[in-house]
Amino acid sequence: MLGLTVALLALAAGAGFAGALSGLGGGAFLVPALVVLIGLPMQAAVGASLLAVVATSAGASVAFVRDGWTNLRVAIVLECATVTGAIGGAWLAGVVSPALLEALFAIVMLQSAYFSMRKRDSDVLPASDPLCARLELGGEFPGDSGEPVRYGVSNLPGGSVIMVLAGVMSGLLGIGSGALKVIAMDQVMGLPLKVSSATSNFMIGVTAGAGALVFLSRGDVVPMVAAPVALGGYCRRDRW
Amino acid sequence: MAAQALSIARTKPIMPVNPEEERILRFWTPVLLRIILITAVVLMAFGTGLALFVARYHIDPSSLRHAVAVQMRPTMVLSESIQGNPNAMATLGLMVLTLVPLVRVAFCFLLFLKERSSIFAAFTAYVLVGLIAGILLGKIG
C-alpha cells in the first residue's frame, strides 16, 4: 500500500501543478489519472478529486479577499447557482453510467481548453445595469497607480445560468470549473479579468465542497485513496 | 435611470470598510479556516500513516475498479477514530476538510448580518442550506 499512497500523493500534487500551468485546473488531470493509472471507478475518482479541489483552494480565497480583488457580493449571489448545480451534478454522478461520465469528461475538457484559450480581459464597465445596481454588485479594485478603479456589473441572469452549468460540471466530473466561471464573469457579466479570477477562486472551494459532501455522505469515497489525494492537493495549495 | 444606477454602483464599495468587518474577514476567518484545515490534514495523515505502518493495510490496485466505500455515520466514524481505526480516522479527516467551505460561507453570513444586508444574508443562507442539503441528498442515494 506504501507504493500506492506515494503514487496518489504525487499524482495529486502533479495534477495541481499541471492544472495551474495549463489554466484547466487540477481536476482535469487528476480524474483521468486516477481512473487510468490507479484503476479507480469513475465515481470514486470524482469524489476524491472534489476533496482535493477543496484542499487546494482553501487558501486562495482568503489571500484574494485580503488583497481587495474578490467581489464578495458577486461571489455569494453566483454561489447560489453553482451550489445548486453542484448538488444536482453530484447526485447525477451516482445515477449515470461510468462510461457516460467518461465521455462527458472528455467533452467538457475540450470545451474548457477552448475557453481557456479564448480568455481575454474585457473593458471595465463604467456602470452596473439596473438589477446589478439595485443589488450593489459593482465595486472597485486596486489600480496600477494605487488609486481604486471602479467597475460595474451586468447580465446577472446570463451569468447565473452559466454558473449552474459550471456547478453541474463540478459535481458530476470532479473539477473546479474555474475556466467556465471566469468566462461567465469576464465575458458575460463584464467584470475585470483579475476580479473574475479572484472571485472564481473564492467560489471554487464552495462549489467543490457542495459536491464533495454528496459523495462523502453517499459513501462514494474510498478513504485510503481520497485522503492521500487530498493531502497531495493540500501540499500544492495556494499560499495564505 | 442609468445615472442613478451609476451613482449607486459608485457609492457602495464591495470590500468591507468598518473595523468589525475587517476583524471578521481579515483576522478570524483565516485563523479558523487554518485550524480546521490543519486538523483535517493531521487526521488524514495520521490515518494514512496508521494504515501503512501499524495496521499494515494491503490494498490490491486491481480490486479498486470495483471498490465500493462503506457509508459510515459521523458518530460511528468518531468512535472508531478514537479506537484507532485508520480508515475511520482518514474519513474523519475528510469530513473535517468539508467544513472549510461551510465555515467560509458561515462567516460571510455573519458579515452580511452585521452589515444589515438582509438580501445578501438570505443569499448566503441559501448557499449554507444548499451545502447541508448535499449531505441529506447523499444519504438518500
mmCIF file of C-alpha atoms in Angstrom:
data_model
loop_
_atom_site.group_PDB
_atom_site.id
_atom_site.type_symbol
_atom_site.label_atom_id
_atom_site.label_comp_id
_atom_site.label_asym_id
_atom_site.label_seq_id
_atom_site.Cartn_x
_atom_site.Cartn_y
_atom_site.Cartn_z
ATOM 1 C CA MET A 1 0.000 0.000 0.000
ATOM 2 C CA LEU A 2 3.012 2.313 0.520
ATOM 3 C CA GLY A 3 3.667 2.472 -3.227
ATOM 4 C CA LEU A 4 0.007 3.254 -3.941
ATOM 5 C CA THR A 5 -0.083 6.016 -1.292
ATOM 6 C CA VAL A 6 3.085 7.653 -2.623
ATOM 7 C CA ALA A 7 1.719 7.428 -6.177
ATOM 8 C CA LEU A 8 -1.572 9.086 -5.095
ATOM 9 C CA LEU A 9 0.264 11.918 -3.290
ATOM 10 C CA ALA A 10 2.480 12.527 -6.322
ATOM 11 C CA LEU A 11 -0.442 12.349 -8.769
ATOM 12 C CA ALA A 12 -2.487 14.917 -6.805
ATOM 13 C CA ALA A 13 0.432 17.339 -6.446
ATOM 14 C CA GLY A 14 1.467 16.849 -10.103
ATOM 15 C CA ALA A 15 -2.105 17.287 -11.360
ATOM 16 C CA GLY A 16 -2.405 20.532 -9.401
ATOM 17 C CA PHE A 17 0.834 21.781 -10.936
ATOM 18 C CA ALA A 18 -0.232 20.798 -14.481
ATOM 19 C CA GLY A 19 -3.671 22.316 -13.904
ATOM 20 C CA ALA A 20 -2.163 25.632 -12.788
ATOM 21 C CA LEU A 21 0.220 25.705 -15.765
ATOM 22 C CA SER A 22 -2.491 24.932 -18.326
ATOM 23 C CA GLY A 23 -5.234 27.019 -16.705
ATOM 24 C CA LEU A 24 -7.570 23.999 -16.762
ATOM 25 C CA GLY A 25 -7.361 23.230 -13.029
ATOM 26 C CA GLY A 26 -6.018 20.136 -11.254
ATOM 27 C CA GLY A 27 -9.188 18.048 -11.618
ATOM 28 C CA ALA A 28 -8.765 17.952 -15.403
ATOM 29 C CA PHE A 29 -5.623 15.874 -14.908
ATOM 30 C CA LEU A 30 -6.360 14.149 -11.609
ATOM 31 C CA VAL A 31 -9.617 12.366 -12.525
ATOM 32 C CA PRO A 32 -8.234 10.677 -15.692
ATOM 33 C CA ALA A 33 -5.009 9.778 -13.836
ATOM 34 C CA LEU A 34 -6.957 8.114 -11.013
ATOM 35 C CA VAL A 35 -9.127 6.152 -13.460
ATOM 36 C CA VAL A 36 -6.449 5.163 -15.990
ATOM 37 C CA LEU A 37 -3.294 4.848 -13.873
ATOM 38 C CA ILE A 38 -4.712 3.735 -10.495
ATOM 39 C CA GLY A 39 -7.787 1.881 -11.795
ATOM 40 C CA LEU A 40 -10.279 3.678 -9.560
ATOM 41 C CA PRO A 41 -14.000 3.630 -10.525
ATOM 42 C CA MET A 42 -15.040 6.948 -12.122
ATOM 43 C CA GLN A 43 -17.412 7.870 -9.252
ATOM 44 C CA ALA A 44 -14.725 7.303 -6.590
ATOM 45 C CA ALA A 45 -12.197 9.279 -8.669
ATOM 46 C CA VAL A 46 -14.634 12.202 -8.941
ATOM 47 C CA GLY A 47 -15.259 12.166 -5.159
ATOM 48 C CA ALA A 48 -11.533 12.101 -4.369
ATOM 49 C CA SER A 49 -10.854 14.881 -6.878
ATOM 50 C CA LEU A 50 -13.559 17.131 -5.365
ATOM 51 C CA LEU A 51 -11.959 16.726 -1.932
ATOM 52 C CA ALA A 52 -8.556 17.590 -3.416
ATOM 53 C CA VAL A 53 -10.071 20.738 -5.004
ATOM 54 C CA VAL A 54 -11.403 21.774 -1.561
ATOM 55 C CA ALA A 55 -7.934 21.272 -0.014
ATOM 56 C CA THR A 56 -6.132 23.083 -2.859
ATOM 57 C CA SER A 57 -8.440 26.102 -2.952
ATOM 58 C CA ALA A 58 -8.664 26.591 0.821
ATOM 59 C CA GLY A 59 -6.003 29.276 0.998
ATOM 60 C CA ALA A 60 -6.521 31.175 -2.239
ATOM 61 C CA SER A 61 -9.775 32.880 -1.376
ATOM 62 C CA VAL A 62 -8.552 34.351 1.901
ATOM 63 C CA ALA A 63 -5.465 35.875 0.253
ATOM 64 C CA PHE A 64 -7.534 37.388 -2.560
ATOM 65 C CA VAL A 65 -10.148 38.815 -0.158
ATOM 66 C CA ARG A 66 -7.284 40.437 1.769
ATOM 67 C CA ASP A 67 -5.822 41.927 -1.412
ATOM 68 C CA GLY A 68 -9.126 43.512 -2.421
ATOM 69 C CA TRP A 69 -9.695 41.639 -5.696
ATOM 70 C CA THR A 70 -12.556 39.327 -4.719
ATOM 71 C CA ASN A 71 -16.066 40.688 -5.208
ATOM 72 C CA LEU A 72 -17.728 39.010 -2.251
ATOM 73 C CA ARG A 73 -21.245 40.090 -3.224
ATOM 74 C CA VAL A 74 -20.962 38.732 -6.761
ATOM 75 C CA ALA A 75 -19.431 35.515 -5.361
ATOM 76 C CA ILE A 76 -22.301 34.919 -2.929
ATOM 77 C CA VAL A 77 -25.033 35.614 -5.498
ATOM 78 C CA LEU A 78 -23.411 33.310 -8.058
ATOM 79 C CA GLU A 79 -22.686 30.620 -5.448
ATOM 80 C CA CYS A 80 -26.465 30.164 -5.138
ATOM 81 C CA ALA A 81 -26.309 28.982 -8.769
ATOM 82 C CA THR A 82 -23.087 26.924 -8.558
ATOM 83 C CA VAL A 83 -24.057 25.125 -5.338
ATOM 84 C CA THR A 84 -27.462 24.216 -6.795
ATOM 85 C CA GLY A 85 -25.737 22.900 -9.924
ATOM 86 C CA ALA A 86 -23.023 21.053 -7.971
ATOM 87 C CA ILE A 87 -25.520 19.186 -5.798
ATOM 88 C CA GLY A 88 -27.527 18.225 -8.885
ATOM 89 C CA GLY A 89 -24.353 17.149 -10.693
ATOM 90 C CA ALA A 90 -23.088 15.107 -7.737
ATOM 91 C CA TRP A 91 -26.467 13.375 -7.478
ATOM 92 C CA LEU A 92 -26.398 12.644 -11.230
ATOM 93 C CA ALA A 93 -22.873 11.187 -10.911
ATOM 94 C CA GLY A 94 -24.314 8.430 -8.737
ATOM 95 C CA VAL A 95 -27.011 7.629 -11.309
ATOM 96 C CA VAL A 96 -25.393 7.776 -14.756
ATOM 97 C CA SER A 97 -23.110 5.027 -16.066
ATOM 98 C CA PRO A 98 -19.311 5.372 -15.685
ATOM 99 C CA ALA A 99 -18.910 5.144 -19.485
ATOM 100 C CA LEU A 100 -21.214 8.143 -19.981
ATOM 101 C CA LEU A 101 -19.350 10.057 -17.250
ATOM 102 C CA GLU A 102 -16.022 9.374 -19.003
ATOM 103 C CA ALA A 103 -17.390 10.565 -22.345
ATOM 104 C CA LEU A 104 -18.830 13.708 -20.734
ATOM 105 C CA PHE A 105 -15.500 14.346 -19.046
ATOM 106 C CA ALA A 106 -13.676 14.269 -22.389
ATOM 107 C CA ILE A 107 -16.175 16.684 -23.991
ATOM 108 C CA VAL A 108 -16.054 19.123 -21.062
ATOM 109 C CA MET A 109 -12.247 19.118 -21.046
ATOM 110 C CA LEU A 110 -12.168 20.022 -24.756
ATOM 111 C CA GLN A 111 -14.628 22.847 -24.109
ATOM 112 C CA SER A 112 -12.571 24.074 -21.085
ATOM 113 C CA ALA A 113 -9.394 24.097 -23.166
ATOM 114 C CA TYR A 114 -11.202 26.140 -25.846
ATOM 115 C CA PHE A 115 -12.486 28.634 -23.252
ATOM 116 C CA SER A 116 -9.041 28.901 -21.623
ATOM 117 C CA MET A 117 -7.507 29.846 -24.967
ATOM 118 C CA ARG A 118 -10.232 32.450 -25.590
ATOM 119 C CA LYS A 119 -9.861 34.078 -22.162
ATOM 120 C CA ARG A 120 -9.221 37.800 -22.578
ATOM 121 C CA ASP A 121 -9.687 40.901 -20.490
ATOM 122 C CA SER A 122 -12.792 42.912 -21.338
ATOM 123 C CA ASP A 123 -13.140 46.673 -20.878
ATOM 124 C CA VAL A 124 -14.144 47.852 -17.425
ATOM 125 C CA LEU A 125 -17.880 48.629 -17.338
ATOM 126 C CA PRO A 126 -18.374 52.184 -16.068
ATOM 127 C CA ALA A 127 -21.801 51.392 -14.564
ATOM 128 C CA SER A 128 -23.933 48.434 -13.488
ATOM 129 C CA ASP A 129 -27.197 47.538 -15.202
ATOM 130 C CA PRO A 130 -30.343 48.264 -13.113
ATOM 131 C CA LEU A 131 -30.598 44.796 -11.465
ATOM 132 C CA CYS A 132 -26.890 44.652 -10.535
ATOM 133 C CA ALA A 133 -27.006 48.287 -9.383
ATOM 134 C CA ARG A 134 -30.006 47.502 -7.157
ATOM 135 C CA LEU A 135 -28.002 44.621 -5.630
ATOM 136 C CA GLU A 136 -24.936 46.911 -5.343
ATOM 137 C CA LEU A 137 -22.736 44.366 -7.148
ATOM 138 C CA GLY A 138 -20.351 46.934 -8.621
ATOM 139 C CA GLY A 139 -17.081 47.556 -6.861
ATOM 140 C CA GLU A 140 -13.532 48.723 -7.087
ATOM 141 C CA PHE A 141 -10.089 47.160 -7.336
ATOM 142 C CA PRO A 142 -6.600 48.499 -6.649
ATOM 143 C CA GLY A 143 -5.329 50.174 -9.842
ATOM 144 C CA ASP A 144 -1.710 50.355 -11.043
ATOM 145 C CA SER A 145 -1.230 53.819 -9.561
ATOM 146 C CA GLY A 146 -2.721 52.770 -6.231
ATOM 147 C CA GLU A 147 -5.945 54.657 -6.888
ATOM 148 C CA PRO A 148 -9.070 52.444 -6.692
ATOM 149 C CA VAL A 149 -10.632 51.691 -10.104
ATOM 150 C CA ARG A 150 -14.428 51.446 -10.047
ATOM 151 C CA TYR A 151 -16.332 48.959 -12.208
ATOM 152 C CA GLY A 152 -19.917 47.966 -12.899
ATOM 153 C CA VAL A 153 -21.553 44.551 -13.368
ATOM 154 C CA SER A 154 -24.242 43.489 -15.849
ATOM 155 C CA ASN A 155 -26.291 40.484 -17.037
ATOM 156 C CA LEU A 156 -26.685 38.638 -13.740
ATOM 157 C CA PRO A 157 -29.297 36.206 -15.171
ATOM 158 C CA GLY A 158 -26.966 35.179 -18.038
ATOM 159 C CA GLY A 159 -24.036 34.707 -15.663
ATOM 160 C CA SER A 160 -26.188 32.685 -13.258
ATOM 161 C CA VAL A 161 -27.289 30.249 -15.982
ATOM 162 C CA ILE A 162 -23.638 29.565 -16.877
ATOM 163 C CA MET A 163 -22.815 29.193 -13.169
ATOM 164 C CA VAL A 164 -25.480 26.481 -12.769
ATOM 165 C CA LEU A 165 -23.773 24.652 -15.650
ATOM 166 C CA ALA A 166 -20.349 25.177 -14.026
ATOM 167 C CA GLY A 167 -21.728 23.705 -10.792
ATOM 168 C CA VAL A 168 -23.207 20.671 -12.579
ATOM 169 C CA MET A 169 -19.845 20.019 -14.266
ATOM 170 C CA SER A 170 -18.013 20.341 -10.951
ATOM 171 C CA GLY A 171 -20.282 17.916 -9.082
ATOM 172 C CA LEU A 172 -20.583 15.487 -11.986
ATOM 173 C CA LEU A 173 -16.938 15.370 -13.082
ATOM 174 C CA GLY A 174 -14.884 16.358 -10.007
ATOM 175 C CA ILE A 175 -13.420 19.552 -11.475
ATOM 176 C CA GLY A 176 -13.352 23.118 -10.125
ATOM 177 C CA SER A 177 -14.895 24.589 -13.333
ATOM 178 C CA GLY A 178 -12.742 27.684 -12.831
ATOM 179 C CA ALA A 179 -12.325 28.392 -16.564
ATOM 180 C CA LEU A 180 -16.091 28.481 -17.137
ATOM 181 C CA LYS A 181 -16.674 30.626 -14.037
ATOM 182 C CA VAL A 182 -14.104 33.185 -15.215
ATOM 183 C CA ILE A 183 -15.640 33.266 -18.711
ATOM 184 C CA ALA A 184 -19.115 33.841 -17.223
ATOM 185 C CA MET A 185 -17.954 36.756 -15.066
ATOM 186 C CA ASP A 186 -15.490 38.298 -17.529
ATOM 187 C CA GLN A 187 -17.269 37.838 -20.861
ATOM 188 C CA VAL A 188 -20.943 37.663 -19.854
ATOM 189 C CA MET A 189 -21.146 39.903 -16.775
ATOM 190 C CA GLY A 190 -18.394 42.362 -17.707
ATOM 191 C CA LEU A 191 -16.226 42.057 -14.587
ATOM 192 C CA PRO A 192 -12.488 42.802 -14.994
ATOM 193 C CA LEU A 193 -10.455 39.609 -15.655
ATOM 194 C CA LYS A 194 -8.420 39.747 -12.429
ATOM 195 C CA VAL A 195 -11.559 40.361 -10.342
ATOM 196 C CA SER A 196 -13.218 37.426 -12.176
ATOM 197 C CA SER A 197 -10.234 35.140 -11.439
ATOM 198 C CA ALA A 198 -10.108 36.111 -7.758
ATOM 199 C CA THR A 199 -13.875 35.755 -7.327
ATOM 200 C CA SER A 200 -13.768 32.394 -9.150
ATOM 201 C CA ASN A 201 -11.010 31.170 -6.782
ATOM 202 C CA PHE A 202 -13.178 32.155 -3.828
ATOM 203 C CA MET A 203 -16.119 30.208 -5.301
ATOM 204 C CA ILE A 204 -14.320 27.025 -6.417
ATOM 205 C CA GLY A 205 -13.877 25.608 -2.899
ATOM 206 C CA VAL A 206 -17.545 26.144 -2.003
ATOM 207 C CA THR A 207 -18.784 24.591 -5.274
ATOM 208 C CA ALA A 208 -16.463 21.585 -4.905
ATOM 209 C CA GLY A 209 -17.395 21.319 -1.223
ATOM 210 C CA ALA A 210 -21.096 21.022 -2.124
ATOM 211 C CA GLY A 211 -20.348 18.119 -4.480
ATOM 212 C CA ALA A 212 -17.870 16.508 -2.058
ATOM 213 C CA LEU A 213 -20.488 16.469 0.724
ATOM 214 C CA VAL A 214 -22.873 14.480 -1.527
ATOM 215 C CA PHE A 215 -20.139 11.961 -2.438
ATOM 216 C CA LEU A 216 -18.934 11.622 1.161
ATOM 217 C CA SER A 217 -22.388 11.099 2.658
ATOM 218 C CA ARG A 218 -23.348 8.694 -0.162
ATOM 219 C CA GLY A 219 -20.266 6.585 0.576
ATOM 220 C CA ASP A 220 -18.715 7.068 -2.873
ATOM 221 C CA VAL A 221 -15.328 7.904 -1.366
ATOM 222 C CA VAL A 222 -12.577 5.354 -0.678
ATOM 223 C CA PRO A 223 -10.896 6.941 2.402
ATOM 224 C CA MET A 224 -7.489 5.320 1.883
ATOM 225 C CA VAL A 225 -7.426 6.753 -1.663
ATOM 226 C CA ALA A 226 -9.145 10.106 -1.079
ATOM 227 C CA ALA A 227 -7.021 11.031 1.977
ATOM 228 C CA PRO A 228 -3.627 10.850 0.182
ATOM 229 C CA VAL A 229 -5.164 12.634 -2.834
ATOM 230 C CA ALA A 230 -6.471 15.456 -0.603
ATOM 231 C CA LEU A 231 -3.080 15.617 1.159
ATOM 232 C CA GLY A 232 -1.390 15.959 -2.249
ATOM 233 C CA GLY A 233 -3.829 18.760 -3.084
ATOM 234 C CA TYR A 234 -3.066 20.442 0.239
ATOM 235 C CA CYS A 235 0.688 20.324 -0.497
ATOM 236 C CA ARG A 236 0.015 22.203 -3.735
ATOM 237 C CA ARG A 237 -2.411 24.685 -2.184
ATOM 238 C CA ASP A 238 -2.108 28.377 -2.830
ATOM 239 C CA ARG A 239 -0.267 30.098 -0.005
ATOM 240 C CA TRP A 240 -2.330 32.064 2.563
ATOM 241 C CA MET B 1 -32.127 55.640 -14.619
ATOM 242 C CA ALA B 2 -28.616 54.968 -15.929
ATOM 243 C CA ALA B 3 -27.264 57.931 -13.962
ATOM 244 C CA GLN B 4 -28.969 56.636 -10.823
ATOM 245 C CA ALA B 5 -27.537 53.159 -11.395
ATOM 246 C CA LEU B 6 -24.060 54.616 -11.825
ATOM 247 C CA SER B 7 -24.340 56.606 -8.614
ATOM 248 C CA ILE B 8 -25.470 53.510 -6.642
ATOM 249 C CA ALA B 9 -22.648 51.415 -8.081
ATOM 250 C CA ARG B 10 -20.162 54.075 -7.070
ATOM 251 C CA THR B 11 -21.380 54.708 -3.583
ATOM 252 C CA LYS B 12 -21.091 51.145 -2.275
ATOM 253 C CA PRO B 13 -17.628 49.580 -2.359
ATOM 254 C CA ILE B 14 -17.733 45.794 -2.116
ATOM 255 C CA MET B 15 -14.833 45.435 0.274
ATOM 256 C CA PRO B 16 -15.559 45.735 3.988
ATOM 257 C CA VAL B 17 -14.802 49.163 5.330
ATOM 258 C CA ASN B 18 -15.760 49.192 9.000
ATOM 259 C CA PRO B 19 -13.499 47.757 11.747
ATOM 260 C CA GLU B 20 -15.964 44.997 12.686
ATOM 261 C CA GLU B 21 -15.986 43.617 9.119
ATOM 262 C CA GLU B 22 -12.231 43.971 8.913
ATOM 263 C CA ARG B 23 -11.854 41.994 12.151
ATOM 264 C CA ILE B 24 -14.147 39.177 10.938
ATOM 265 C CA LEU B 25 -12.808 38.923 7.414
ATOM 266 C CA ARG B 26 -9.124 39.627 7.842
ATOM 267 C CA PHE B 27 -8.420 38.026 11.189
ATOM 268 C CA TRP B 28 -10.958 35.467 12.379
ATOM 269 C CA THR B 29 -11.773 33.869 9.012
ATOM 270 C CA PRO B 30 -8.170 32.916 8.149
ATOM 271 C CA VAL B 31 -7.447 31.814 11.754
ATOM 272 C CA LEU B 32 -10.450 29.484 11.981
ATOM 273 C CA LEU B 33 -10.016 28.144 8.426
ATOM 274 C CA ARG B 34 -6.365 27.372 9.161
ATOM 275 C CA ILE B 35 -7.259 25.498 12.362
ATOM 276 C CA ILE B 36 -9.876 23.403 10.520
ATOM 277 C CA LEU B 37 -7.592 22.700 7.577
ATOM 278 C CA ILE B 38 -4.650 21.700 9.757
ATOM 279 C CA THR B 39 -6.896 19.441 11.889
ATOM 280 C CA ALA B 40 -8.133 17.744 8.691
ATOM 281 C CA VAL B 41 -4.584 17.308 7.377
ATOM 282 C CA VAL B 42 -3.329 15.855 10.677
ATOM 283 C CA LEU B 43 -6.243 13.383 10.843
ATOM 284 C CA MET B 44 -5.794 12.287 7.206
ATOM 285 C CA ALA B 45 -2.020 11.958 7.564
ATOM 286 C CA PHE B 46 -2.339 10.076 10.871
ATOM 287 C CA GLY B 47 -4.984 7.719 9.470
ATOM 288 C CA THR B 48 -2.931 7.015 6.361
ATOM 289 C CA GLY B 49 0.250 6.571 8.448
ATOM 290 C CA LEU B 50 -1.519 4.138 10.807
ATOM 291 C CA ALA B 51 -2.814 2.125 7.851
ATOM 292 C CA LEU B 52 0.655 1.992 6.308
ATOM 293 C CA PHE B 53 2.918 1.338 9.256
ATOM 294 C CA VAL B 54 0.814 -0.075 12.125
ATOM 295 C CA ALA B 55 -2.244 -1.850 10.729
ATOM 296 C CA ARG B 56 -0.282 -2.678 7.550
ATOM 297 C CA TYR B 57 -3.331 -2.466 5.279
ATOM 298 C CA HIS B 58 -2.997 -4.103 1.913
ATOM 299 C CA ILE B 59 -4.918 -2.579 -0.995
ATOM 300 C CA ASP B 60 -4.788 -4.507 -4.218
ATOM 301 C CA PRO B 61 -4.880 -1.866 -7.005
ATOM 302 C CA SER B 62 -6.713 -4.325 -9.281
ATOM 303 C CA SER B 63 -9.585 -4.502 -6.753
ATOM 304 C CA LEU B 64 -10.060 -0.711 -6.842
ATOM 305 C CA ARG B 65 -12.019 -0.940 -10.106
ATOM 306 C CA HIS B 66 -14.872 -2.457 -8.094
ATOM 307 C CA ALA B 67 -14.227 -0.613 -4.843
ATOM 308 C CA VAL B 68 -17.346 0.474 -3.010
ATOM 309 C CA ALA B 69 -16.807 2.581 0.084
ATOM 310 C CA VAL B 70 -18.763 1.849 3.218
ATOM 311 C CA GLN B 71 -21.190 4.566 4.255
ATOM 312 C CA MET B 72 -20.398 5.441 7.872
ATOM 313 C CA ARG B 73 -22.422 7.567 10.269
ATOM 314 C CA PRO B 74 -20.471 10.529 11.736
ATOM 315 C CA THR B 75 -20.900 9.181 15.307
ATOM 316 C CA MET B 76 -19.526 5.802 14.204
ATOM 317 C CA VAL B 77 -16.620 7.491 12.412
ATOM 318 C CA LEU B 78 -15.784 9.448 15.568
ATOM 319 C CA SER B 79 -15.940 6.465 17.939
ATOM 320 C CA GLU B 80 -13.957 4.249 15.551
ATOM 321 C CA SER B 81 -11.352 7.003 15.157
ATOM 322 C CA ILE B 82 -10.908 7.242 18.919
ATOM 323 C CA GLN B 83 -10.330 3.478 18.962
ATOM 324 C CA GLY B 84 -7.548 3.959 16.385
ATOM 325 C CA ASN B 85 -9.261 2.647 13.240
ATOM 326 C CA PRO B 86 -7.127 4.101 10.380
ATOM 327 C CA ASN B 87 -9.983 4.041 7.852
ATOM 328 C CA ALA B 88 -12.302 5.925 10.230
ATOM 329 C CA MET B 89 -9.554 8.433 11.063
ATOM 330 C CA ALA B 90 -8.955 9.236 7.377
ATOM 331 C CA THR B 91 -12.739 9.516 6.863
ATOM 332 C CA LEU B 92 -12.972 11.905 9.837
ATOM 333 C CA GLY B 93 -10.178 13.999 8.284
ATOM 334 C CA LEU B 94 -12.119 14.172 5.002
ATOM 335 C CA MET B 95 -15.284 15.166 6.878
ATOM 336 C CA VAL B 96 -13.409 17.937 8.718
ATOM 337 C CA LEU B 97 -11.989 19.108 5.368
ATOM 338 C CA THR B 98 -15.511 19.648 4.029
ATOM 339 C CA LEU B 99 -16.108 22.038 6.951
ATOM 340 C CA VAL B 100 -13.732 24.559 5.276
ATOM 341 C CA PRO B 101 -16.260 25.791 2.665
ATOM 342 C CA LEU B 102 -19.126 25.539 5.191
ATOM 343 C CA VAL B 103 -17.323 27.764 7.704
ATOM 344 C CA ARG B 104 -16.254 30.214 4.993
ATOM 345 C CA VAL B 105 -19.873 30.672 3.907
ATOM 346 C CA ALA B 106 -20.995 30.905 7.553
ATOM 347 C CA PHE B 107 -18.527 33.783 8.073
ATOM 348 C CA CYS B 108 -19.945 35.564 5.014
ATOM 349 C CA PHE B 109 -23.421 35.091 6.512
ATOM 350 C CA LEU B 110 -22.252 36.762 9.754
ATOM 351 C CA LEU B 111 -20.619 39.538 7.756
ATOM 352 C CA PHE B 112 -23.815 40.339 5.862
ATOM 353 C CA LEU B 113 -25.883 40.164 9.066
ATOM 354 C CA LYS B 114 -23.507 42.675 10.699
ATOM 355 C CA GLU B 115 -23.829 44.828 7.586
ATOM 356 C CA ARG B 116 -27.649 44.566 7.955
ATOM 357 C CA SER B 117 -27.770 43.465 4.337
ATOM 358 C CA SER B 118 -30.787 41.178 4.571
ATOM 359 C CA ILE B 119 -30.855 40.237 0.865
ATOM 360 C CA PHE B 120 -27.238 39.062 0.900
ATOM 361 C CA ALA B 121 -27.738 37.323 4.240
ATOM 362 C CA ALA B 122 -30.629 35.476 2.509
ATOM 363 C CA PHE B 123 -28.409 34.550 -0.491
ATOM 364 C CA THR B 124 -25.725 33.261 1.903
ATOM 365 C CA ALA B 125 -28.306 31.331 3.927
ATOM 366 C CA TYR B 126 -29.440 29.672 0.670
ATOM 367 C CA VAL B 127 -25.838 28.577 -0.035
ATOM 368 C CA LEU B 128 -25.496 27.217 3.522
ATOM 369 C CA VAL B 129 -28.789 25.331 3.253
ATOM 370 C CA GLY B 130 -27.652 24.017 -0.152
ATOM 371 C CA LEU B 131 -24.427 22.645 1.347
ATOM 372 C CA ILE B 132 -26.349 20.938 4.158
ATOM 373 C CA ALA B 133 -28.915 19.627 1.650
ATOM 374 C CA GLY B 134 -25.993 17.986 -0.169
ATOM 375 C CA ILE B 135 -25.363 15.810 2.897
ATOM 376 C CA LEU B 136 -29.015 14.766 3.035
ATOM 377 C CA LEU B 137 -29.148 14.102 -0.717
ATOM 378 C CA GLY B 138 -26.087 11.843 -0.429
ATOM 379 C CA LYS B 139 -27.764 9.883 2.365
ATOM 380 C CA ILE B 140 -30.864 9.342 0.232
ATOM 381 C CA GLY B 141 -28.693 7.975 -2.557
#
